[in-house]
Coordinates of N, CA and C in Angstrom, one line a residue:
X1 N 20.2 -11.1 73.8 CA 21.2 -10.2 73.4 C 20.8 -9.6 72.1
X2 N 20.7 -8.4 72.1 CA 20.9 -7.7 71.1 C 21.4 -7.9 70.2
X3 N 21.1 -8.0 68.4 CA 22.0 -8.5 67.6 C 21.7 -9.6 67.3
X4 N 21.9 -11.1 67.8 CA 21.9 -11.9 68.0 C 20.9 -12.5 66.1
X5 N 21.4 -13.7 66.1 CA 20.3 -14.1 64.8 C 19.2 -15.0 65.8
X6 N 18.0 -14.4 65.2 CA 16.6 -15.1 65.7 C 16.6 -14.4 66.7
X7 N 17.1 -13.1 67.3 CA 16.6 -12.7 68.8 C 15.1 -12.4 68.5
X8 N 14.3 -12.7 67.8 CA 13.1 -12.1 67.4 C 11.9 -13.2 68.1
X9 N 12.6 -14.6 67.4 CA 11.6 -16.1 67.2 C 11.7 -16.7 68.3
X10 N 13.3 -16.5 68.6 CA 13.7 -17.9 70.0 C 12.4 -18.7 70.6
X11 N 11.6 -17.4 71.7 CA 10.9 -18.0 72.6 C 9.5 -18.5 71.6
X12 N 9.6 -18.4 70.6 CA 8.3 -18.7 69.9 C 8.6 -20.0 69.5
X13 N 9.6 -20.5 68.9 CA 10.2 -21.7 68.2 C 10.5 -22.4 69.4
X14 N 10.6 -22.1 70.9 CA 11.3 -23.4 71.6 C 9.2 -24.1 72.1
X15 N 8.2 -23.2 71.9 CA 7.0 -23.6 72.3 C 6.7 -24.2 70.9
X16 N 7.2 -23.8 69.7 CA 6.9 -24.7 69.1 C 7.9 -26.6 69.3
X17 N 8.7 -26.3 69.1 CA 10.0 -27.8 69.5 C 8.9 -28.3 70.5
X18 N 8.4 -27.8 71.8 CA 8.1 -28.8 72.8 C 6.6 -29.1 72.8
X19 N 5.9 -28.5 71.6 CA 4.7 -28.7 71.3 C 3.2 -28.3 72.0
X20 N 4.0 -27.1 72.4 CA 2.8 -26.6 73.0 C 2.1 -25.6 71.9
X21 N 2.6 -25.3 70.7 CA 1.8 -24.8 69.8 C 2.1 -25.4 68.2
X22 N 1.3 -25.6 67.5 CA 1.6 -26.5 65.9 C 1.9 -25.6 65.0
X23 N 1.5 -24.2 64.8 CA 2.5 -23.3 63.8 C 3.0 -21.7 64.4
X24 N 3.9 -20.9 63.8 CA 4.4 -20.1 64.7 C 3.7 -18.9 63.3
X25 N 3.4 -17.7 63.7 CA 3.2 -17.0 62.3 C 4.7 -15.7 62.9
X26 N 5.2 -15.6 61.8 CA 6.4 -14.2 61.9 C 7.1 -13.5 60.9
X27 N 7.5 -12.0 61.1 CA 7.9 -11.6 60.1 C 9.2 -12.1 59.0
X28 N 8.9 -12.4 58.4 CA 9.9 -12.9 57.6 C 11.2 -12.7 57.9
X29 N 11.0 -11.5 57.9 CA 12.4 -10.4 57.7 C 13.2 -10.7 59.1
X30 N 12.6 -11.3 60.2 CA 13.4 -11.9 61.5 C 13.5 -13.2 61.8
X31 N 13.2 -13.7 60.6 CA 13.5 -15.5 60.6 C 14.8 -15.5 60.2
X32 N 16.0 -16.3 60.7 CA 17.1 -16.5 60.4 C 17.0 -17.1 59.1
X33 N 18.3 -16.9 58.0 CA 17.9 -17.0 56.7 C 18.5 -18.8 56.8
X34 N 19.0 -19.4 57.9 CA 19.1 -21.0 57.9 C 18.3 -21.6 59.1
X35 N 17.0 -21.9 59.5 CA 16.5 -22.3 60.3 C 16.8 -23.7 60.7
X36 N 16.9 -23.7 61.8 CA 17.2 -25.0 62.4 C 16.4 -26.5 62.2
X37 N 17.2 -27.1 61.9 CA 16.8 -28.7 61.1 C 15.1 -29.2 61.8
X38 N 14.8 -28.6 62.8 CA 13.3 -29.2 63.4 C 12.8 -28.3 62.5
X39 N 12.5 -27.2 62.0 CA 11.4 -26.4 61.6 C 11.9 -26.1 60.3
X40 N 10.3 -26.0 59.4 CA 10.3 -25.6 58.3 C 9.3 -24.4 58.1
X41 N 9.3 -24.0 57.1 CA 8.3 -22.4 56.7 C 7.1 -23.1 55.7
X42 N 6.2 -23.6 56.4 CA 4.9 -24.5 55.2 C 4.3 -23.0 54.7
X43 N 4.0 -21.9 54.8 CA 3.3 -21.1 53.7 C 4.1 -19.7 54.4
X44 N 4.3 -18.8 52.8 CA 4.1 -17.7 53.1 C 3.2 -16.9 52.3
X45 N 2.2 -16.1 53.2 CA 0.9 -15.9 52.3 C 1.3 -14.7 52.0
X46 N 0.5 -13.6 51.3 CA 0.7 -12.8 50.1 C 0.9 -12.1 50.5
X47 N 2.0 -11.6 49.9 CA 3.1 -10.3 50.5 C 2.4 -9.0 50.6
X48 N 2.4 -7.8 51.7 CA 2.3 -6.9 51.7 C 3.5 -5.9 50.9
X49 N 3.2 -4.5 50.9 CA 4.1 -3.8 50.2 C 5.8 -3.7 51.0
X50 N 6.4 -4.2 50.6 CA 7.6 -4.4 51.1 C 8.6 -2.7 51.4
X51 N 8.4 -1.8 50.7 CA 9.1 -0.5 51.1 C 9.0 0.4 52.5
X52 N 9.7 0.7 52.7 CA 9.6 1.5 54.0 C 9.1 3.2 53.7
X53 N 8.8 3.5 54.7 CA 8.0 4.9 54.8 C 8.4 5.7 55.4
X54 N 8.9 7.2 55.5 CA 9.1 8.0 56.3 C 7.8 8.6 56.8
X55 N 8.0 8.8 58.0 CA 6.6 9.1 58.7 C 7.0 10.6 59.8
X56 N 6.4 11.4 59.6 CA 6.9 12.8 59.8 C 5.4 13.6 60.0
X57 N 5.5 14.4 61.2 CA 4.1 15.4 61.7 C 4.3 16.8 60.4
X58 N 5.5 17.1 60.0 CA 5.9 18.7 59.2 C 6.6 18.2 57.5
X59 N 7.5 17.4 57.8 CA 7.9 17.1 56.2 C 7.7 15.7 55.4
X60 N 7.3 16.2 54.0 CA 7.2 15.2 53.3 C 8.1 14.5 52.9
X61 N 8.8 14.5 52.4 CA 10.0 13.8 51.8 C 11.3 14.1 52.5
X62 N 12.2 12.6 52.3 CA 13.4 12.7 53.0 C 14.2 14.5 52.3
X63 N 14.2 14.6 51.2 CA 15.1 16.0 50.3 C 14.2 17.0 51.4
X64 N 12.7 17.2 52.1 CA 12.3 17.9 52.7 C 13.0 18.3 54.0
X65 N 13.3 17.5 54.5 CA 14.2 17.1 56.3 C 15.4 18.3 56.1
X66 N 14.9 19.2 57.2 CA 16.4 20.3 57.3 C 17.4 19.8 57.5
X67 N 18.8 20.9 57.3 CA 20.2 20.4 57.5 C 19.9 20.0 59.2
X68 N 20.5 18.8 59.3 CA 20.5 18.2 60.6 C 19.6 17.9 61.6
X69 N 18.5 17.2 60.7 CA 17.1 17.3 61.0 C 17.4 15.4 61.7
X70 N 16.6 15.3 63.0 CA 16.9 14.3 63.5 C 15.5 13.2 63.1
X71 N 16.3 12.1 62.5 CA 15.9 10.9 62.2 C 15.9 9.6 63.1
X72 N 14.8 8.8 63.1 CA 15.2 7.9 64.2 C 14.4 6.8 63.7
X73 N 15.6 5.6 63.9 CA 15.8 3.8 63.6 C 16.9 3.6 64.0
X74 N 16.3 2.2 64.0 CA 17.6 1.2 64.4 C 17.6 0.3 64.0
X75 N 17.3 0.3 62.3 CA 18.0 -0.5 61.7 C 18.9 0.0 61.4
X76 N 20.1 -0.9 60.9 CA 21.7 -0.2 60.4 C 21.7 -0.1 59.0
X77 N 20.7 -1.2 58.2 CA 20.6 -0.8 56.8 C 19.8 0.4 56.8
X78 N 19.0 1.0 57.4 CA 18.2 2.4 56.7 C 18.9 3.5 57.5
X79 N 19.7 3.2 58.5 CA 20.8 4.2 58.4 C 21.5 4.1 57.6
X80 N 22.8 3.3 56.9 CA 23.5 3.3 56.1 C 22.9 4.0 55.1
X81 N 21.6 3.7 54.4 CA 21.3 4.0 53.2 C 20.9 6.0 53.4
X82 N 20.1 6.1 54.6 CA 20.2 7.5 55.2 C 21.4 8.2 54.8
X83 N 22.6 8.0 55.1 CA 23.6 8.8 55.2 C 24.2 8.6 53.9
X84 N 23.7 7.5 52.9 CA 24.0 7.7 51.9 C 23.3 9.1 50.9
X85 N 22.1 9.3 51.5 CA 21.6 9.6 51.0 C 21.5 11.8 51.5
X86 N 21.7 11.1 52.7 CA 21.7 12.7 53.7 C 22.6 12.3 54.6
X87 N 24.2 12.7 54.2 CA 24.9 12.7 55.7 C 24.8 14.0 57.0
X88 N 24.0 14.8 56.3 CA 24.1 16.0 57.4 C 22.8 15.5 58.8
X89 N 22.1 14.3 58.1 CA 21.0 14.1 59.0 C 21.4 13.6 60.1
X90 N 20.8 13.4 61.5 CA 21.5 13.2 63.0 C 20.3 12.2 63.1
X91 N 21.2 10.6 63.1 CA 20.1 9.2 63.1 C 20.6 8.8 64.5
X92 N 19.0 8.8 65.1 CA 19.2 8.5 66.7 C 18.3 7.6 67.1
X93 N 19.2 6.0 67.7 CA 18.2 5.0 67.9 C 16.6 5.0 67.9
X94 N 15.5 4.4 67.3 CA 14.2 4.0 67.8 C 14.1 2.8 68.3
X95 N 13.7 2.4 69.3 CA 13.3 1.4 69.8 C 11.9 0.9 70.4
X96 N 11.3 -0.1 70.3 CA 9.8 -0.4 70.8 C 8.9 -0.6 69.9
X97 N 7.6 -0.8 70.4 CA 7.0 -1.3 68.6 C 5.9 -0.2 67.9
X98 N 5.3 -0.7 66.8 CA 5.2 0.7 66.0 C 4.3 2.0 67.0
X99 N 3.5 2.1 67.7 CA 2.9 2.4 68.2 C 3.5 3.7 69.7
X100 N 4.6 2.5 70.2 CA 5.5 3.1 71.3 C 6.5 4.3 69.8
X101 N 6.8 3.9 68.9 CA 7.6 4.4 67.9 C 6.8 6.0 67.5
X102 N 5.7 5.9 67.2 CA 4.6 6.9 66.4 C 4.8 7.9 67.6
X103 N 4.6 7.6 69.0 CA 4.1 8.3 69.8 C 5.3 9.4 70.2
X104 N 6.6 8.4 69.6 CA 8.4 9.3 70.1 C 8.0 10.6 69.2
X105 N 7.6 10.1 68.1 CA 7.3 10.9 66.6 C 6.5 12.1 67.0
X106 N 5.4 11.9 67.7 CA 4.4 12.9 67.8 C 4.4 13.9 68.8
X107 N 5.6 13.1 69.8 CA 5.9 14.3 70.8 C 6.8 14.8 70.6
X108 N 8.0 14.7 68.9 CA 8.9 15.7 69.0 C 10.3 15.5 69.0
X109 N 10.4 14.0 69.4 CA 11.4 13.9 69.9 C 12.4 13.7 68.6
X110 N 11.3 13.3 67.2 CA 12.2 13.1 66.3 C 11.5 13.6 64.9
X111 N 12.5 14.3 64.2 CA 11.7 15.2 62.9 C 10.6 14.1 61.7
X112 N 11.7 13.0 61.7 CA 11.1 11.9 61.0 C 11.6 10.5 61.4
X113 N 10.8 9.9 61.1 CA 10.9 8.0 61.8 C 11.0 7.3 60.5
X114 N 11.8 6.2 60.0 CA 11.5 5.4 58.8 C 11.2 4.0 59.7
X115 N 9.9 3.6 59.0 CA 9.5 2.4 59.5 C 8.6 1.6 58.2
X116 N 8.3 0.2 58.4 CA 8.0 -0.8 57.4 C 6.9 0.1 56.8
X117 N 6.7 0.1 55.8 CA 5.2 0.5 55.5 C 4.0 -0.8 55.5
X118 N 4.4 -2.1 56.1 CA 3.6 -2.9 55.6 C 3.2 -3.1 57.1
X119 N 3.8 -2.9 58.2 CA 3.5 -2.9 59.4 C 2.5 -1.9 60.1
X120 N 3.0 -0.7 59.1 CA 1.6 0.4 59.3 C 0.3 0.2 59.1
X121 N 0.4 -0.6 57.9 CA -1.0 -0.4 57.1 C -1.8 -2.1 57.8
X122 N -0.6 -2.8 58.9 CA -1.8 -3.7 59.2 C -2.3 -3.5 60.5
X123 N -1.6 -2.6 60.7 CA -1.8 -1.8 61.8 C -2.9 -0.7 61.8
X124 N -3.0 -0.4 60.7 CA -3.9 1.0 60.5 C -3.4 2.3 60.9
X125 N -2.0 2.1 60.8 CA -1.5 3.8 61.6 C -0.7 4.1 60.6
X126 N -1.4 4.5 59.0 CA -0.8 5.2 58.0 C -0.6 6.3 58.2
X127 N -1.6 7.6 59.2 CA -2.1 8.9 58.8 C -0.6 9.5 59.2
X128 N 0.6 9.3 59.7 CA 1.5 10.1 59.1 C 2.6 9.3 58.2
X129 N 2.4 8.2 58.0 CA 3.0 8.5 56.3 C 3.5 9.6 55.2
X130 N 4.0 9.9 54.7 CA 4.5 11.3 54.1 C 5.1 10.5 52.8
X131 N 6.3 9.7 52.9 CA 6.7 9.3 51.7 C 7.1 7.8 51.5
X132 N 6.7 7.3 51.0 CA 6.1 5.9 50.7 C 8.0 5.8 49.6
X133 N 9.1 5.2 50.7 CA 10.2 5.3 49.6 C 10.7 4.1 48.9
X134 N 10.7 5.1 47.3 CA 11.4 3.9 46.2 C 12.0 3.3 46.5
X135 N 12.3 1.7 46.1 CA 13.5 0.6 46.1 C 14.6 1.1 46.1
X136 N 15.1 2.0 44.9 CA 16.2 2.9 44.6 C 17.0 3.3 45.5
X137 N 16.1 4.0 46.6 CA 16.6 4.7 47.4 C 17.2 4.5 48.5
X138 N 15.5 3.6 49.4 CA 15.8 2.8 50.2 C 15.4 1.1 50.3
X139 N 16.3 0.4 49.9 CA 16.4 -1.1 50.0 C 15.6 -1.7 50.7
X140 N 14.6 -2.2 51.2 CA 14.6 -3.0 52.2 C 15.0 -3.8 52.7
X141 N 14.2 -4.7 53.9 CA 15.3 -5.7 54.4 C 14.8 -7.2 53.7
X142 N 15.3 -8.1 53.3 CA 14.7 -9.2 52.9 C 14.0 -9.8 53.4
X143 N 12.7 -10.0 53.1 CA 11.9 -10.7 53.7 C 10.8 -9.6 53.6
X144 N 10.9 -8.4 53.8 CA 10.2 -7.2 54.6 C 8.5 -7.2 53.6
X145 N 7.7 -7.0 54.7 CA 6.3 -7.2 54.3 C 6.0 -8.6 53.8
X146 N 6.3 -9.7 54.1 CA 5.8 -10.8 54.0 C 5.8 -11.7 55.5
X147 N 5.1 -12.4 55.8 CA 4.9 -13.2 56.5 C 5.5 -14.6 56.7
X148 N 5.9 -15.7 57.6 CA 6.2 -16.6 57.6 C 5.4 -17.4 58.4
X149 N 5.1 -18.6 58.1 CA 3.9 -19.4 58.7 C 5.1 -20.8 59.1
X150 N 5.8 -21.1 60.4 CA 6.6 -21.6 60.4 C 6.3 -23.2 61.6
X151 N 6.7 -23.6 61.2 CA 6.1 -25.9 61.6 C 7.3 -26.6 61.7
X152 N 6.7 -27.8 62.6 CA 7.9 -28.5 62.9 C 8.0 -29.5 61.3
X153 N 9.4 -29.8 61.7 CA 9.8 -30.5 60.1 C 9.0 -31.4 60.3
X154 N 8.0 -31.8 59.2 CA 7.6 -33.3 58.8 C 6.4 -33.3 59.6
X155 N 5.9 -32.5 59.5 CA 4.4 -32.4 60.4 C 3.9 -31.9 59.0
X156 N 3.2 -33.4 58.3 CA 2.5 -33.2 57.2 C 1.0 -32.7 57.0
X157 N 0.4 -33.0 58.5 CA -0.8 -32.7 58.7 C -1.0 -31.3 58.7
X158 N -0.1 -30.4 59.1 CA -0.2 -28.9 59.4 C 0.4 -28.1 58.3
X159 N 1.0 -28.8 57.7 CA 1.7 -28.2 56.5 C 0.6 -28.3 55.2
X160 N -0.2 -29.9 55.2 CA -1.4 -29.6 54.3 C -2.2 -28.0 54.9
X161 N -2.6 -28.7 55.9 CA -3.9 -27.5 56.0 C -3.6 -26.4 55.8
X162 N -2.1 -25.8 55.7 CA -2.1 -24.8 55.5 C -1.9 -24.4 54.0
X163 N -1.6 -25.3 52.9 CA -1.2 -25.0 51.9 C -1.7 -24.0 51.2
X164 N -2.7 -24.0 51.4 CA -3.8 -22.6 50.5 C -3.2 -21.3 51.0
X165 N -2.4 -21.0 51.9 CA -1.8 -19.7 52.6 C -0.6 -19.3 51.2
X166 N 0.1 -20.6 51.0 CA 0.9 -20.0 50.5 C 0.9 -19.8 49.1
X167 N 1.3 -18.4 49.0 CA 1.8 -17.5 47.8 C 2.5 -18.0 47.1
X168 N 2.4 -18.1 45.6 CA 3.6 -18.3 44.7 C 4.7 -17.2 44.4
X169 N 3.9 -15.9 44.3 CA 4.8 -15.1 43.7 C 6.0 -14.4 45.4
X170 N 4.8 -14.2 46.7 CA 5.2 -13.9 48.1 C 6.9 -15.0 48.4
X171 N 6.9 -16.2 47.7 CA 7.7 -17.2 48.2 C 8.9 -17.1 47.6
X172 N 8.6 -17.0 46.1 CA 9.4 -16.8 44.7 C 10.4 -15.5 45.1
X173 N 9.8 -14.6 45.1 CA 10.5 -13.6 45.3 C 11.4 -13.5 46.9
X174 N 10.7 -13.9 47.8 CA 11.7 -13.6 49.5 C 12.3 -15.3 49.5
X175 N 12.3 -16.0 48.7 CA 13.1 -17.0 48.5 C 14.4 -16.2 48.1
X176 N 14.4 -15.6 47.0 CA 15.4 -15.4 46.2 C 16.1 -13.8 46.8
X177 N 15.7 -13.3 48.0 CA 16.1 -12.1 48.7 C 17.0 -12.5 49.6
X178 N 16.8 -13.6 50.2 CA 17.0 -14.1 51.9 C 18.6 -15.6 51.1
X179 N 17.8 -15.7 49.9 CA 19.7 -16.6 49.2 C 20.8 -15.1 49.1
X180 N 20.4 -14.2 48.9 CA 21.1 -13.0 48.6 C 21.7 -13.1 50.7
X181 N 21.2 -12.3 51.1 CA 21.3 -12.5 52.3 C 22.3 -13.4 53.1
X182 N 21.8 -15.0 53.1 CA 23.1 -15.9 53.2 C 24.0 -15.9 52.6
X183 N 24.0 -15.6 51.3 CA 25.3 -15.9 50.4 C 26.8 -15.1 51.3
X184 N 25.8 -13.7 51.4 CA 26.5 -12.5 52.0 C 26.6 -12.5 53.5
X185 N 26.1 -13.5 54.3 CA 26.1 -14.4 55.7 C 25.6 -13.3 56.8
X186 N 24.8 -12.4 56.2 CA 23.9 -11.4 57.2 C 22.4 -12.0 58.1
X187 N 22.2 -11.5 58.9 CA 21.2 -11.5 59.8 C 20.6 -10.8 59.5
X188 N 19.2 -10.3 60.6 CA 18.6 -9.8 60.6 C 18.9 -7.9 61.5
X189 N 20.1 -8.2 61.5 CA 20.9 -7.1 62.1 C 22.1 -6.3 61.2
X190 N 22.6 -6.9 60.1 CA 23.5 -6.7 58.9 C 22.5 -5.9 58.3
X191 N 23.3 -4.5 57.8 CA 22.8 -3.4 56.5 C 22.8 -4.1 55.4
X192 N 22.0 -5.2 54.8 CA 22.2 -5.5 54.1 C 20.1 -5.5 53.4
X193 N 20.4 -4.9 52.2 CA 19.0 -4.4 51.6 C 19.0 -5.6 50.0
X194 N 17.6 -6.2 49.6 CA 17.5 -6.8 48.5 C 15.9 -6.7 47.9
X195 N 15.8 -6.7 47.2 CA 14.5 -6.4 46.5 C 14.5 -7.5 45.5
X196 N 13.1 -8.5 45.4 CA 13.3 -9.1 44.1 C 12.1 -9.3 43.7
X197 N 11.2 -9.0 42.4 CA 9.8 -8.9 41.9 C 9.8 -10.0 41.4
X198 N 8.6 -11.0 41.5 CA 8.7 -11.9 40.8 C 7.8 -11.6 39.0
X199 N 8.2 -12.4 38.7 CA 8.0 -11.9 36.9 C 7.4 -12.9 36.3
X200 N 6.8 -14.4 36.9 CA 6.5 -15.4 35.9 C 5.4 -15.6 36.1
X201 N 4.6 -16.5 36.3 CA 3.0 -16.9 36.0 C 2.1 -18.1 36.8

């Protein structure tokens, strides 16, 4: 079901529970922000650029997009923050992965697409990137551009090996995004946007 928290992990997490695989790798940003008492997150390695991108064949910037220029996602936070930003714009579901997404884009069907910028670039499909958007503007989602390296609880052997993956500053910071997140009891389907830099040493 659509919506749902973890509609992302489920089938990945029940092969991990029955042990047919010892770590799961996943976007952060679709790990439930309370994971269930078998599994733990042993590294998160070094964060990619966490902002989102508008990606467009004719305009650069969101202030570039004509009156009623159609936009397409489905997330509800980068709508929300859209019509904060441009209510005249007309935001019409995207669905599928980046690739099925680029292709809606290039045949027309939509003026501009906002999608991860961190998913582009490991992807290699920056070339229509256009505007690379401020925190300011558009929020992201918690977690966004970081990875999760995720293990059954107390499986110390896999959790060593992997220790070298994880990030201090990648952890520190989507630690303190994803408490924002619970506090406020959102999913991975809740408009809810957090940013947090880490600052110490």
């Amino acid at each position: 079901k659509v919506g749902t928290k973890g509609m992302f992990t489920k089938e990945i997490e029940d092969a991990l529970a029955s042990k047919q695989i010892d770590l799961a790798v996943h976007s952060l940003k679709d790990l439930p922000t309370e994971l269930a008492a078998q599994f733990e997150i042993a590294a998160i390695p070094a964060r990619e650029d966490p902002r989102d991108a508008l990606c467009s064949g004719q305009y650069s910037t969101i202030e570039d997009l004509p009156l009623h220029a159609k936009v397409g996602t489905s997330s509800l936070r980068r709508e929300a923050q859209l019509r904060a930003l441009r209510p005249d714009l007309l935001i019409h579901p995207l669905r599928g992965n980046v690739d099925t997404r680029l292709r809606k884009l290039e045949a027309g069907d939509y003026d501009a697409i906002i999608l991860a910028l961190s998913g582009l670039r490991r992807l290699g499909r920056t070339e229509l990137v256009r505007q690379i958007m401020p925190t300011e503007i558009m929020c992201p989602a918690a977690g966004q551009g970081a990875l999760a390296i995720e293990i059954r609880a107390g499986d110390d052997d896999v959790r060593s090996a992997l220790a070298f993956l994880d990030d201090k500053a990648a952890r520190s910071e989507t630690q303190c995004e994803r408490a924002l997140l619970k506090t406020l009891g959102g999913g991975c389907q809740v408009p809810v946007g957090a940013s947090a830099k880490f600052g110490g040493s």
